[in-house]
Amino acid sequence: MKDFVSSIEANLTQDSDITALPDAQLCSPCLLALFQTLQGTPYSNYGAGLVAPYQAVQTRCNVKYPTGIQPPPTNVTSISGYASDSANTTCLSGNYYTVVSGDNCQKIAAAKGVATGTLQVINNILPDCSNLIAGASICVPQACTTYLVQPGDTCWAIASANSIPTSKLISLNPTLNSDCTNLLSGTNICLSPAAGIYTPTTIAGVTATQTAIYATSTVAAAGPTPYGTTANCGGFYKVKSGDNCQQISLVQQITVALFEAINPSINSACTNLTPDLYYCVFPTAEWNATSNATSTTTTTAYATPPAPTPTGTTPDCYQWYVSRPTHPQGPLSWSSKNKKNTNTSPQNRHTVVSGDYCALIESTYGITFAQFQAWNPQINASCGNLLLGDA
């Protein structure tokens, strides 16, 4: 092999077209393997100037190998050894500063009220700040209460002088190691959290702190309530579109579990809150108390519809849902059923007012849309034909 390579070198005493070699040398396994090795790594001198000769070699030798140039091993986007321009990176504070001639890391940190170490780390600036260049846009962290480290200072001495725990001082300055052995004199460190201490604000709609979990007296709801909602309630909330159980519970200072218990029509995912219904949010202590009286079973006769009903509406109904719009034909009626009753016939009557819709009726009387539609088959699948003056 050594003699063979030597013979090739003897023919390469000066630069020449590689395709000028005889086929025996040009198509030798050794030379083809060399080309494959050069082409297969980004660290060789294989470039645009060798693509065409390599393709010509493959044509002559009747072989087929890749000829593309390998990409660089890293995505080089900035000059090596210099701080990158923060305009091209993520700056969480949103604060930028353009370096001017004469700046250094400590000068910028002092002017901006930030820790020197943090400023350097988030901008990939070297410890000696030697790669800070004029004209670069760098990210400035959020300001804090700073202290300029003096010769002989230690973290323990600084923490004691400022009445803060040493562990907190180190946590406020993540560039310091746990033993604080890299504390540098002449640099800024933080004595307070970046951007200051958080001061909470009152959530919109929250009233004064509630001192009692349960109400001592009951009030009447200002409008219709969902089926099953306890009447032993000292306060109600009218649900709006977009409300959810967690939000209501937070504002009304009641646990989600209790809110759902006193309003049992709410499903486990709390996805069926019905706008315009009043939900209890302040129950009395005995909201779920049951009567000790002996329960009796009563039989109620079917009720006569108080208004004309459409074709197909069941006549076996105990109560009716009656509309009272201004209509030349007068009020018409809908039948509905109380879901807690085991009788298969509908049992409730309600007056329809402007703004009613199927979900509101269902929630008020604790029935499903399937039940409502079965008793009133003229209602379409989208409930788009529930109209005042229609039954």
mmCIF file of C-alpha atoms in Angstrom:
data_model
loop_
_atom_site.group_PDB
_atom_site.id
_atom_site.type_symbol
_atom_site.label_atom_id
_atom_site.label_comp_id
_atom_site.label_asym_id
_atom_site.label_seq_id
_atom_site.Cartn_x
_atom_site.Cartn_y
_atom_site.Cartn_z
ATOM 1 C CA MET A 1 0.000 0.000 0.000
ATOM 2 C CA LYS A 2 2.877 2.364 0.812
ATOM 3 C CA ASP A 3 4.441 1.825 -2.623
ATOM 4 C CA PHE A 4 1.070 2.327 -4.285
ATOM 5 C CA VAL A 5 0.483 5.674 -2.521
ATOM 6 C CA SER A 6 4.053 6.703 -3.334
ATOM 7 C CA SER A 7 3.420 6.073 -7.020
ATOM 8 C CA ILE A 8 0.358 8.348 -6.861
ATOM 9 C CA GLU A 9 2.378 11.062 -5.117
ATOM 10 C CA ALA A 10 5.038 10.811 -7.809
ATOM 11 C CA ASN A 11 2.432 11.764 -10.382
ATOM 12 C CA LEU A 12 1.265 14.742 -8.282
ATOM 13 C CA THR A 13 4.430 16.779 -8.249
ATOM 14 C CA GLN A 14 2.354 19.774 -9.297
ATOM 15 C CA ASP A 15 -1.328 20.660 -9.087
ATOM 16 C CA SER A 16 -3.241 19.047 -11.911
ATOM 17 C CA ASP A 17 -6.725 17.809 -12.726
ATOM 18 C CA ILE A 18 -7.268 14.582 -10.805
ATOM 19 C CA THR A 19 -9.177 13.126 -13.724
ATOM 20 C CA ALA A 20 -5.898 13.066 -15.650
ATOM 21 C CA LEU A 21 -4.862 9.999 -13.603
ATOM 22 C CA PRO A 22 -5.075 6.622 -15.267
ATOM 23 C CA ASP A 23 -8.255 4.643 -14.542
ATOM 24 C CA ALA A 24 -6.292 2.062 -12.557
ATOM 25 C CA GLN A 25 -5.269 4.760 -10.069
ATOM 26 C CA LEU A 26 -8.312 6.985 -10.319
ATOM 27 C CA CYS A 27 -10.732 4.133 -9.645
ATOM 28 C CA SER A 28 -8.626 2.361 -7.052
ATOM 29 C CA PRO A 29 -10.389 1.516 -3.770
ATOM 30 C CA CYS A 30 -7.838 3.645 -1.936
ATOM 31 C CA LEU A 31 -8.580 6.868 -3.849
ATOM 32 C CA LEU A 32 -12.357 6.330 -3.826
ATOM 33 C CA ALA A 33 -12.246 5.740 -0.077
ATOM 34 C CA LEU A 34 -10.250 8.961 0.342
ATOM 35 C CA PHE A 35 -12.915 10.934 -1.533
ATOM 36 C CA GLN A 36 -15.678 9.349 0.571
ATOM 37 C CA THR A 37 -13.869 10.257 3.769
ATOM 38 C CA LEU A 38 -13.287 13.858 2.713
ATOM 39 C CA GLN A 39 -16.888 14.302 1.570
ATOM 40 C CA GLY A 40 -18.384 12.690 4.680
ATOM 41 C CA THR A 41 -17.003 15.096 7.294
ATOM 42 C CA PRO A 42 -17.393 18.864 7.840
ATOM 43 C CA TYR A 43 -13.818 19.043 9.115
ATOM 44 C CA SER A 44 -12.045 18.261 5.798
ATOM 45 C CA ASN A 45 -11.101 20.581 2.933
ATOM 46 C CA TYR A 46 -13.859 19.138 0.764
ATOM 47 C CA GLY A 47 -15.717 22.141 -0.643
ATOM 48 C CA ALA A 48 -17.311 23.577 -3.761
ATOM 49 C CA GLY A 49 -14.050 23.168 -5.705
ATOM 50 C CA LEU A 50 -14.044 19.377 -5.264
ATOM 51 C CA VAL A 51 -17.699 18.629 -6.037
ATOM 52 C CA ALA A 52 -17.346 18.642 -9.832
ATOM 53 C CA PRO A 53 -14.072 16.598 -9.879
ATOM 54 C CA TYR A 54 -15.603 14.028 -7.521
ATOM 55 C CA GLN A 55 -18.655 13.695 -9.787
ATOM 56 C CA ALA A 56 -16.333 13.242 -12.791
ATOM 57 C CA VAL A 57 -14.382 10.529 -10.920
ATOM 58 C CA GLN A 58 -17.627 8.651 -10.180
ATOM 59 C CA THR A 59 -18.673 8.850 -13.825
ATOM 60 C CA ARG A 60 -15.296 7.483 -14.977
ATOM 61 C CA CYS A 61 -15.315 4.727 -12.374
ATOM 62 C CA ASN A 62 -19.010 3.869 -12.806
ATOM 63 C CA VAL A 63 -19.811 4.346 -9.079
ATOM 64 C CA LYS A 64 -22.356 6.466 -7.230
ATOM 65 C CA TYR A 65 -21.669 8.212 -3.903
ATOM 66 C CA PRO A 66 -22.967 11.407 -2.246
ATOM 67 C CA THR A 67 -21.205 14.579 -3.364
ATOM 68 C CA GLY A 68 -22.896 17.227 -1.166
ATOM 69 C CA ILE A 69 -20.905 19.508 1.121
ATOM 70 C CA GLN A 70 -21.421 18.781 4.820
ATOM 71 C CA PRO A 71 -22.867 21.667 6.907
ATOM 72 C CA PRO A 72 -20.707 23.218 9.639
ATOM 73 C CA PRO A 73 -20.838 21.323 12.954
ATOM 74 C CA THR A 74 -22.353 24.321 14.780
ATOM 75 C CA ASN A 75 -24.746 27.088 13.813
ATOM 76 C CA VAL A 76 -22.317 29.987 13.929
ATOM 77 C CA THR A 77 -24.307 33.241 14.118
ATOM 78 C CA SER A 78 -21.855 35.602 15.812
ATOM 79 C CA ILE A 79 -18.160 36.348 15.842
ATOM 80 C CA SER A 80 -16.304 33.976 18.130
ATOM 81 C CA GLY A 81 -14.906 35.620 21.255
ATOM 82 C CA TYR A 82 -17.335 38.565 21.325
ATOM 83 C CA ALA A 83 -20.537 39.175 23.233
ATOM 84 C CA SER A 84 -23.547 38.382 21.050
ATOM 85 C CA ASP A 85 -26.012 41.083 20.102
ATOM 86 C CA SER A 86 -28.959 40.635 22.483
ATOM 87 C CA ALA A 87 -31.330 42.020 19.867
ATOM 88 C CA ASN A 88 -31.141 38.549 18.291
ATOM 89 C CA THR A 89 -31.791 36.662 21.528
ATOM 90 C CA THR A 90 -34.544 36.528 24.129
ATOM 91 C CA CYS A 91 -34.417 39.343 26.687
ATOM 92 C CA LEU A 92 -36.968 38.593 29.417
ATOM 93 C CA SER A 93 -36.820 42.083 30.927
ATOM 94 C CA GLY A 94 -37.362 43.753 27.562
ATOM 95 C CA ASN A 95 -34.697 46.312 28.469
ATOM 96 C CA TYR A 96 -31.826 46.899 26.056
ATOM 97 C CA TYR A 97 -28.729 49.076 26.134
ATOM 98 C CA THR A 98 -26.391 49.979 23.281
ATOM 99 C CA VAL A 99 -22.762 49.840 24.350
ATOM 100 C CA VAL A 100 -20.779 53.031 23.744
ATOM 101 C CA SER A 101 -17.042 53.612 23.620
ATOM 102 C CA GLY A 102 -15.545 53.681 27.120
ATOM 103 C CA ASP A 103 -18.176 51.386 28.686
ATOM 104 C CA ASN A 104 -17.288 48.432 30.841
ATOM 105 C CA CYS A 105 -19.471 45.888 32.615
ATOM 106 C CA GLN A 106 -19.355 47.525 36.042
ATOM 107 C CA LYS A 107 -20.015 50.986 34.634
ATOM 108 C CA ILE A 108 -23.174 49.717 32.889
ATOM 109 C CA ALA A 109 -24.293 47.711 35.953
ATOM 110 C CA ALA A 110 -23.886 50.755 38.231
ATOM 111 C CA ALA A 111 -25.783 53.013 35.827
ATOM 112 C CA LYS A 112 -28.657 50.568 35.460
ATOM 113 C CA GLY A 113 -28.837 49.394 39.082
ATOM 114 C CA VAL A 114 -28.256 45.720 38.345
ATOM 115 C CA ALA A 115 -25.898 42.960 39.471
ATOM 116 C CA THR A 116 -22.698 42.875 37.425
ATOM 117 C CA GLY A 117 -22.568 39.090 37.297
ATOM 118 C CA THR A 118 -26.147 38.768 36.037
ATOM 119 C CA LEU A 119 -25.513 41.367 33.335
ATOM 120 C CA GLN A 120 -22.499 39.386 32.118
ATOM 121 C CA VAL A 121 -24.129 35.946 32.214
ATOM 122 C CA ILE A 122 -27.273 36.808 30.270
ATOM 123 C CA ASN A 123 -25.185 38.471 27.552
ATOM 124 C CA ASN A 124 -22.411 35.843 27.306
ATOM 125 C CA ILE A 125 -19.841 38.411 28.385
ATOM 126 C CA LEU A 126 -16.507 37.041 29.608
ATOM 127 C CA PRO A 127 -15.639 37.433 33.323
ATOM 128 C CA ASP A 128 -13.089 40.155 32.515
ATOM 129 C CA CYS A 129 -15.587 41.892 30.192
ATOM 130 C CA SER A 130 -12.992 41.830 27.424
ATOM 131 C CA ASN A 131 -15.471 40.866 24.705
ATOM 132 C CA LEU A 132 -17.816 43.823 25.246
ATOM 133 C CA ILE A 133 -17.751 45.822 22.026
ATOM 134 C CA ALA A 134 -19.044 49.302 21.280
ATOM 135 C CA GLY A 135 -22.244 49.324 19.258
ATOM 136 C CA ALA A 136 -23.531 46.008 20.608
ATOM 137 C CA SER A 137 -27.092 45.911 21.952
ATOM 138 C CA ILE A 138 -27.123 44.046 25.252
ATOM 139 C CA CYS A 139 -29.977 42.896 27.494
ATOM 140 C CA VAL A 140 -30.250 44.666 30.847
ATOM 141 C CA PRO A 141 -31.849 42.631 33.675
ATOM 142 C CA GLN A 142 -34.512 44.105 35.924
ATOM 143 C CA ALA A 143 -33.164 46.516 38.530
ATOM 144 C CA CYS A 144 -32.630 45.660 42.188
ATOM 145 C CA THR A 145 -31.194 47.281 45.305
ATOM 146 C CA THR A 146 -27.456 46.959 44.690
ATOM 147 C CA TYR A 147 -24.320 46.885 46.824
ATOM 148 C CA LEU A 148 -20.795 47.545 45.567
ATOM 149 C CA VAL A 149 -18.559 44.811 46.943
ATOM 150 C CA GLN A 150 -15.555 46.168 48.846
ATOM 151 C CA PRO A 151 -12.119 44.535 49.312
ATOM 152 C CA GLY A 152 -12.308 42.080 52.213
ATOM 153 C CA ASP A 153 -16.085 41.693 52.044
ATOM 154 C CA THR A 154 -17.711 38.295 52.535
ATOM 155 C CA CYS A 155 -21.281 37.211 51.851
ATOM 156 C CA TRP A 156 -21.847 36.668 55.569
ATOM 157 C CA ALA A 157 -20.652 40.160 56.465
ATOM 158 C CA ILE A 158 -22.734 41.793 53.709
ATOM 159 C CA ALA A 159 -25.842 39.791 54.681
ATOM 160 C CA SER A 160 -25.441 40.655 58.361
ATOM 161 C CA ALA A 161 -24.935 44.357 57.649
ATOM 162 C CA ASN A 162 -28.108 44.437 55.568
ATOM 163 C CA SER A 163 -30.213 42.236 57.889
ATOM 164 C CA ILE A 164 -30.904 39.477 55.391
ATOM 165 C CA PRO A 165 -30.053 35.754 55.592
ATOM 166 C CA THR A 166 -26.893 34.699 53.780
ATOM 167 C CA SER A 167 -28.867 32.053 51.897
ATOM 168 C CA LYS A 168 -31.200 34.744 50.583
ATOM 169 C CA LEU A 169 -28.274 36.920 49.491
ATOM 170 C CA ILE A 170 -26.852 34.019 47.489
ATOM 171 C CA SER A 171 -30.271 33.190 46.010
ATOM 172 C CA LEU A 172 -30.641 36.804 44.843
ATOM 173 C CA ASN A 173 -27.325 36.508 43.011
ATOM 174 C CA PRO A 174 -27.299 33.224 41.053
ATOM 175 C CA THR A 175 -23.794 33.889 39.729
ATOM 176 C CA LEU A 176 -22.417 33.394 43.286
ATOM 177 C CA ASN A 177 -21.545 29.820 44.206
ATOM 178 C CA SER A 178 -22.932 28.193 47.346
ATOM 179 C CA ASP A 179 -19.755 28.951 49.350
ATOM 180 C CA CYS A 180 -19.578 32.516 48.023
ATOM 181 C CA THR A 181 -15.912 32.067 47.148
ATOM 182 C CA ASN A 182 -16.313 33.925 43.839
ATOM 183 C CA LEU A 183 -17.435 37.249 45.357
ATOM 184 C CA LEU A 184 -15.469 39.943 43.501
ATOM 185 C CA SER A 185 -14.698 43.375 44.896
ATOM 186 C CA GLY A 186 -15.608 46.277 42.659
ATOM 187 C CA THR A 187 -18.742 44.575 41.303
ATOM 188 C CA ASN A 188 -22.436 45.019 42.080
ATOM 189 C CA ILE A 189 -24.578 42.401 43.781
ATOM 190 C CA CYS A 190 -28.328 42.472 44.505
ATOM 191 C CA LEU A 191 -29.731 42.936 48.019
ATOM 192 C CA SER A 192 -33.386 42.686 46.894
ATOM 193 C CA PRO A 193 -35.372 40.751 44.301
ATOM 194 C CA ALA A 194 -35.136 42.002 40.731
ATOM 195 C CA ALA A 195 -37.972 44.457 39.977
ATOM 196 C CA GLY A 196 -38.666 44.840 43.707
ATOM 197 C CA ILE A 197 -40.838 42.959 46.195
ATOM 198 C CA TYR A 198 -44.183 41.761 44.856
ATOM 199 C CA THR A 199 -47.188 43.607 46.258
ATOM 200 C CA PRO A 200 -50.450 41.771 45.541
ATOM 201 C CA THR A 201 -53.460 43.674 44.246
ATOM 202 C CA THR A 202 -57.119 43.077 44.951
ATOM 203 C CA ILE A 203 -58.911 40.910 42.422
ATOM 204 C CA ALA A 204 -61.658 42.816 40.647
ATOM 205 C CA GLY A 205 -65.056 41.972 42.101
ATOM 206 C CA VAL A 206 -63.792 40.618 45.435
ATOM 207 C CA THR A 207 -65.557 42.146 48.409
ATOM 208 C CA ALA A 208 -64.423 42.472 52.014
ATOM 209 C CA THR A 209 -63.106 39.316 53.652
ATOM 210 C CA GLN A 210 -65.917 37.004 54.607
ATOM 211 C CA THR A 211 -65.828 36.227 58.317
ATOM 212 C CA ALA A 212 -68.376 33.408 58.389
ATOM 213 C CA ILE A 213 -68.505 30.298 56.227
ATOM 214 C CA TYR A 214 -72.284 30.023 56.480
ATOM 215 C CA ALA A 215 -75.086 32.551 56.307
ATOM 216 C CA THR A 216 -77.300 33.093 59.348
ATOM 217 C CA SER A 217 -80.408 33.924 57.330
ATOM 218 C CA THR A 218 -81.773 33.192 53.888
ATOM 219 C CA VAL A 219 -82.618 35.497 51.008
ATOM 220 C CA ALA A 220 -84.695 34.968 47.895
ATOM 221 C CA ALA A 221 -82.879 34.667 44.588
ATOM 222 C CA ALA A 222 -83.419 37.628 42.284
ATOM 223 C CA GLY A 223 -84.219 35.315 39.386
ATOM 224 C CA PRO A 224 -84.545 31.640 38.398
ATOM 225 C CA THR A 225 -82.204 29.141 40.014
ATOM 226 C CA PRO A 226 -80.898 25.834 38.636
ATOM 227 C CA TYR A 227 -82.798 22.697 39.511
ATOM 228 C CA GLY A 228 -81.758 21.334 42.915
ATOM 229 C CA THR A 229 -79.987 24.478 44.169
ATOM 230 C CA THR A 230 -80.586 24.796 47.895
ATOM 231 C CA ALA A 231 -83.126 27.341 49.046
ATOM 232 C CA ASN A 232 -81.290 27.593 52.377
ATOM 233 C CA CYS A 233 -79.025 30.278 51.023
ATOM 234 C CA GLY A 234 -77.966 33.720 52.170
ATOM 235 C CA GLY A 235 -76.528 34.884 48.864
ATOM 236 C CA PHE A 236 -76.845 34.112 45.161
ATOM 237 C CA TYR A 237 -74.694 34.849 42.131
ATOM 238 C CA LYS A 238 -76.041 35.355 38.598
ATOM 239 C CA VAL A 239 -73.836 33.379 36.224
ATOM 240 C CA LYS A 240 -72.470 35.175 33.170
ATOM 241 C CA SER A 241 -71.189 33.719 29.927
ATOM 242 C CA GLY A 242 -67.576 32.617 30.363
ATOM 243 C CA ASP A 243 -67.800 32.014 34.122
ATOM 244 C CA ASN A 244 -66.296 28.883 35.634
ATOM 245 C CA CYS A 245 -66.512 27.246 39.062
ATOM 246 C CA GLN A 246 -62.982 28.172 40.105
ATOM 247 C CA GLN A 247 -63.448 31.830 39.244
ATOM 248 C CA ILE A 248 -66.806 32.071 41.011
ATOM 249 C CA SER A 249 -65.463 30.270 44.090
ATOM 250 C CA LEU A 250 -62.446 32.582 44.283
ATOM 251 C CA VAL A 251 -64.469 35.787 43.999
ATOM 252 C CA GLN A 252 -67.279 34.600 46.286
ATOM 253 C CA GLN A 253 -64.871 33.075 48.850
ATOM 254 C CA ILE A 254 -66.365 29.610 48.852
ATOM 255 C CA THR A 255 -64.689 26.292 48.137
ATOM 256 C CA VAL A 256 -65.361 24.676 44.783
ATOM 257 C CA ALA A 257 -66.535 21.510 46.552
ATOM 258 C CA LEU A 258 -69.142 23.386 48.611
ATOM 259 C CA PHE A 259 -70.245 25.497 45.617
ATOM 260 C CA GLU A 260 -70.893 22.327 43.605
ATOM 261 C CA ALA A 261 -72.589 20.579 46.538
ATOM 262 C CA ILE A 262 -75.139 23.360 47.106
ATOM 263 C CA ASN A 263 -75.746 23.548 43.350
ATOM 264 C CA PRO A 264 -75.988 19.837 42.447
ATOM 265 C CA SER A 265 -76.963 20.459 38.835
ATOM 266 C CA ILE A 266 -73.304 21.330 38.108
ATOM 267 C CA ASN A 267 -71.521 18.414 36.470
ATOM 268 C CA SER A 268 -68.143 17.064 37.593
ATOM 269 C CA ALA A 269 -66.221 19.122 35.011
ATOM 270 C CA CYS A 270 -68.226 22.286 35.692
ATOM 271 C CA THR A 271 -68.976 22.706 32.015
ATOM 272 C CA ASN A 272 -72.730 23.241 32.301
ATOM 273 C CA LEU A 273 -73.046 26.548 34.168
ATOM 274 C CA THR A 274 -76.068 28.270 32.661
ATOM 275 C CA PRO A 275 -75.917 32.039 32.108
ATOM 276 C CA ASP A 276 -78.699 34.117 33.729
ATOM 277 C CA LEU A 277 -79.486 31.513 36.407
ATOM 278 C CA TYR A 278 -78.797 32.351 40.060
ATOM 279 C CA TYR A 279 -76.472 29.933 41.868
ATOM 280 C CA CYS A 280 -76.165 29.806 45.662
ATOM 281 C CA VAL A 281 -72.773 31.004 46.938
ATOM 282 C CA PHE A 282 -73.493 31.587 50.660
ATOM 283 C CA PRO A 283 -75.489 28.702 52.181
ATOM 284 C CA THR A 284 -76.783 28.416 55.719
ATOM 285 C CA ALA A 285 -75.221 25.801 57.998
ATOM 286 C CA GLU A 286 -78.267 23.556 57.581
ATOM 287 C CA TRP A 287 -78.422 23.886 53.800
ATOM 288 C CA ASN A 288 -78.556 20.105 53.377
ATOM 289 C CA ALA A 289 -80.683 19.270 56.426
ATOM 290 C CA THR A 290 -83.554 16.868 55.738
ATOM 291 C CA SER A 291 -86.920 16.831 57.444
ATOM 292 C CA ASN A 292 -87.581 14.181 60.108
ATOM 293 C CA ALA A 293 -91.255 14.158 59.256
ATOM 294 C CA THR A 294 -92.677 10.921 57.934
ATOM 295 C CA SER A 295 -92.657 11.082 54.182
ATOM 296 C CA THR A 296 -95.872 10.352 52.353
ATOM 297 C CA THR A 297 -96.595 9.486 48.764
ATOM 298 C CA THR A 298 -99.183 11.585 46.990
ATOM 299 C CA THR A 299 -100.786 11.110 43.616
ATOM 300 C CA THR A 300 -101.368 14.175 41.489
ATOM 301 C CA ALA A 301 -103.778 14.223 38.586
ATOM 302 C CA TYR A 302 -102.546 15.339 35.192
ATOM 303 C CA ALA A 303 -102.917 19.076 34.701
ATOM 304 C CA THR A 304 -105.003 20.577 31.947
ATOM 305 C CA PRO A 305 -102.877 22.649 29.540
ATOM 306 C CA PRO A 306 -103.526 26.331 30.265
ATOM 307 C CA ALA A 307 -102.965 27.215 26.594
ATOM 308 C CA PRO A 308 -102.984 25.552 23.179
ATOM 309 C CA THR A 309 -100.282 22.921 22.673
ATOM 310 C CA PRO A 310 -98.663 21.834 19.406
ATOM 311 C CA THR A 311 -99.309 18.550 17.705
ATOM 312 C CA GLY A 312 -97.259 15.772 19.283
ATOM 313 C CA THR A 313 -96.859 17.285 22.775
ATOM 314 C CA THR A 314 -97.666 14.665 25.421
ATOM 315 C CA PRO A 315 -100.969 15.194 27.265
ATOM 316 C CA ASP A 316 -99.652 13.281 30.309
ATOM 317 C CA CYS A 317 -98.214 16.298 32.100
ATOM 318 C CA TYR A 318 -98.507 17.533 35.671
ATOM 319 C CA GLN A 319 -97.278 21.055 34.987
ATOM 320 C CA TRP A 320 -96.723 23.188 31.916
ATOM 321 C CA TYR A 321 -94.184 25.686 30.635
ATOM 322 C CA VAL A 322 -96.351 28.558 29.408
ATOM 323 C CA SER A 323 -95.371 31.416 27.109
ATOM 324 C CA ARG A 324 -97.024 34.796 27.574
ATOM 325 C CA PRO A 325 -95.804 36.953 24.711
ATOM 326 C CA THR A 326 -97.882 39.575 23.033
ATOM 327 C CA HIS A 327 -99.297 37.329 20.352
ATOM 328 C CA PRO A 328 -102.596 37.462 18.460
ATOM 329 C CA GLN A 329 -103.290 33.838 19.344
ATOM 330 C CA GLY A 330 -102.498 34.212 23.041
ATOM 331 C CA PRO A 331 -100.085 32.162 25.202
ATOM 332 C CA LEU A 332 -98.956 28.691 24.176
ATOM 333 C CA SER A 333 -97.442 25.997 26.398
ATOM 334 C CA TRP A 334 -94.465 23.653 26.713
ATOM 335 C CA SER A 335 -94.434 20.493 28.814
ATOM 336 C CA SER A 336 -91.490 19.623 31.066
ATOM 337 C CA LYS A 337 -90.525 17.098 33.696
ATOM 338 C CA ASN A 338 -88.848 17.138 37.111
ATOM 339 C CA LYS A 339 -85.866 14.757 36.823
ATOM 340 C CA LYS A 340 -86.084 13.738 40.495
ATOM 341 C CA ASN A 341 -89.574 12.291 40.013
ATOM 342 C CA THR A 342 -89.665 8.640 39.029
ATOM 343 C CA ASN A 343 -92.902 9.105 37.091
ATOM 344 C CA THR A 344 -92.225 9.099 33.353
ATOM 345 C CA SER A 345 -94.635 11.950 32.703
ATOM 346 C CA PRO A 346 -93.581 15.605 32.773
ATOM 347 C CA GLN A 347 -94.505 17.575 35.878
ATOM 348 C CA ASN A 348 -93.490 21.276 35.795
ATOM 349 C CA ARG A 349 -94.969 24.504 34.469
ATOM 350 C CA HIS A 350 -93.017 27.685 33.851
ATOM 351 C CA THR A 351 -93.784 31.020 32.188
ATOM 352 C CA VAL A 352 -91.578 31.717 29.167
ATOM 353 C CA VAL A 353 -90.107 35.188 29.021
ATOM 354 C CA SER A 354 -87.999 36.929 26.418
ATOM 355 C CA GLY A 355 -84.468 35.511 26.396
ATOM 356 C CA ASP A 356 -85.388 31.937 27.354
ATOM 357 C CA TYR A 357 -83.588 29.071 25.650
ATOM 358 C CA CYS A 358 -83.570 25.285 25.997
ATOM 359 C CA ALA A 359 -80.506 25.051 28.248
ATOM 360 C CA LEU A 360 -82.053 27.558 30.649
ATOM 361 C CA ILE A 361 -85.287 25.566 30.839
ATOM 362 C CA GLU A 362 -83.374 22.301 31.305
ATOM 363 C CA SER A 363 -81.200 23.702 34.106
ATOM 364 C CA THR A 364 -84.162 25.278 35.866
ATOM 365 C CA TYR A 365 -86.159 22.045 35.936
ATOM 366 C CA GLY A 366 -83.379 19.480 36.078
ATOM 367 C CA ILE A 367 -84.254 17.718 32.852
ATOM 368 C CA THR A 368 -82.196 16.699 29.865
ATOM 369 C CA PHE A 369 -82.649 17.995 26.348
ATOM 370 C CA ALA A 370 -83.565 14.457 25.269
ATOM 371 C CA GLN A 371 -86.439 14.411 27.757
ATOM 372 C CA PHE A 372 -87.579 17.896 26.799
ATOM 373 C CA GLN A 373 -87.504 17.018 23.111
ATOM 374 C CA ALA A 374 -89.261 13.655 23.653
ATOM 375 C CA TRP A 375 -92.215 15.371 25.329
ATOM 376 C CA ASN A 376 -92.176 18.169 22.757
ATOM 377 C CA PRO A 377 -91.112 16.466 19.511
ATOM 378 C CA GLN A 378 -91.615 19.590 17.414
ATOM 379 C CA ILE A 379 -88.373 21.036 18.906
ATOM 380 C CA ASN A 380 -85.491 20.551 16.485
ATOM 381 C CA ALA A 381 -82.048 19.208 17.387
ATOM 382 C CA SER A 382 -80.482 22.655 17.717
ATOM 383 C CA CYS A 383 -83.423 24.064 19.689
ATOM 384 C CA GLY A 384 -83.509 26.776 17.082
ATOM 385 C CA ASN A 385 -87.298 26.835 16.905
ATOM 386 C CA LEU A 386 -88.061 27.614 20.564
ATOM 387 C CA LEU A 387 -90.002 30.795 19.860
ATOM 388 C CA LEU A 388 -92.299 32.976 21.895
ATOM 389 C CA GLY A 389 -95.837 32.210 20.913
ATOM 390 C CA ASP A 390 -94.936 28.670 19.803
ATOM 391 C CA ALA A 391 -95.374 25.569 21.896
#
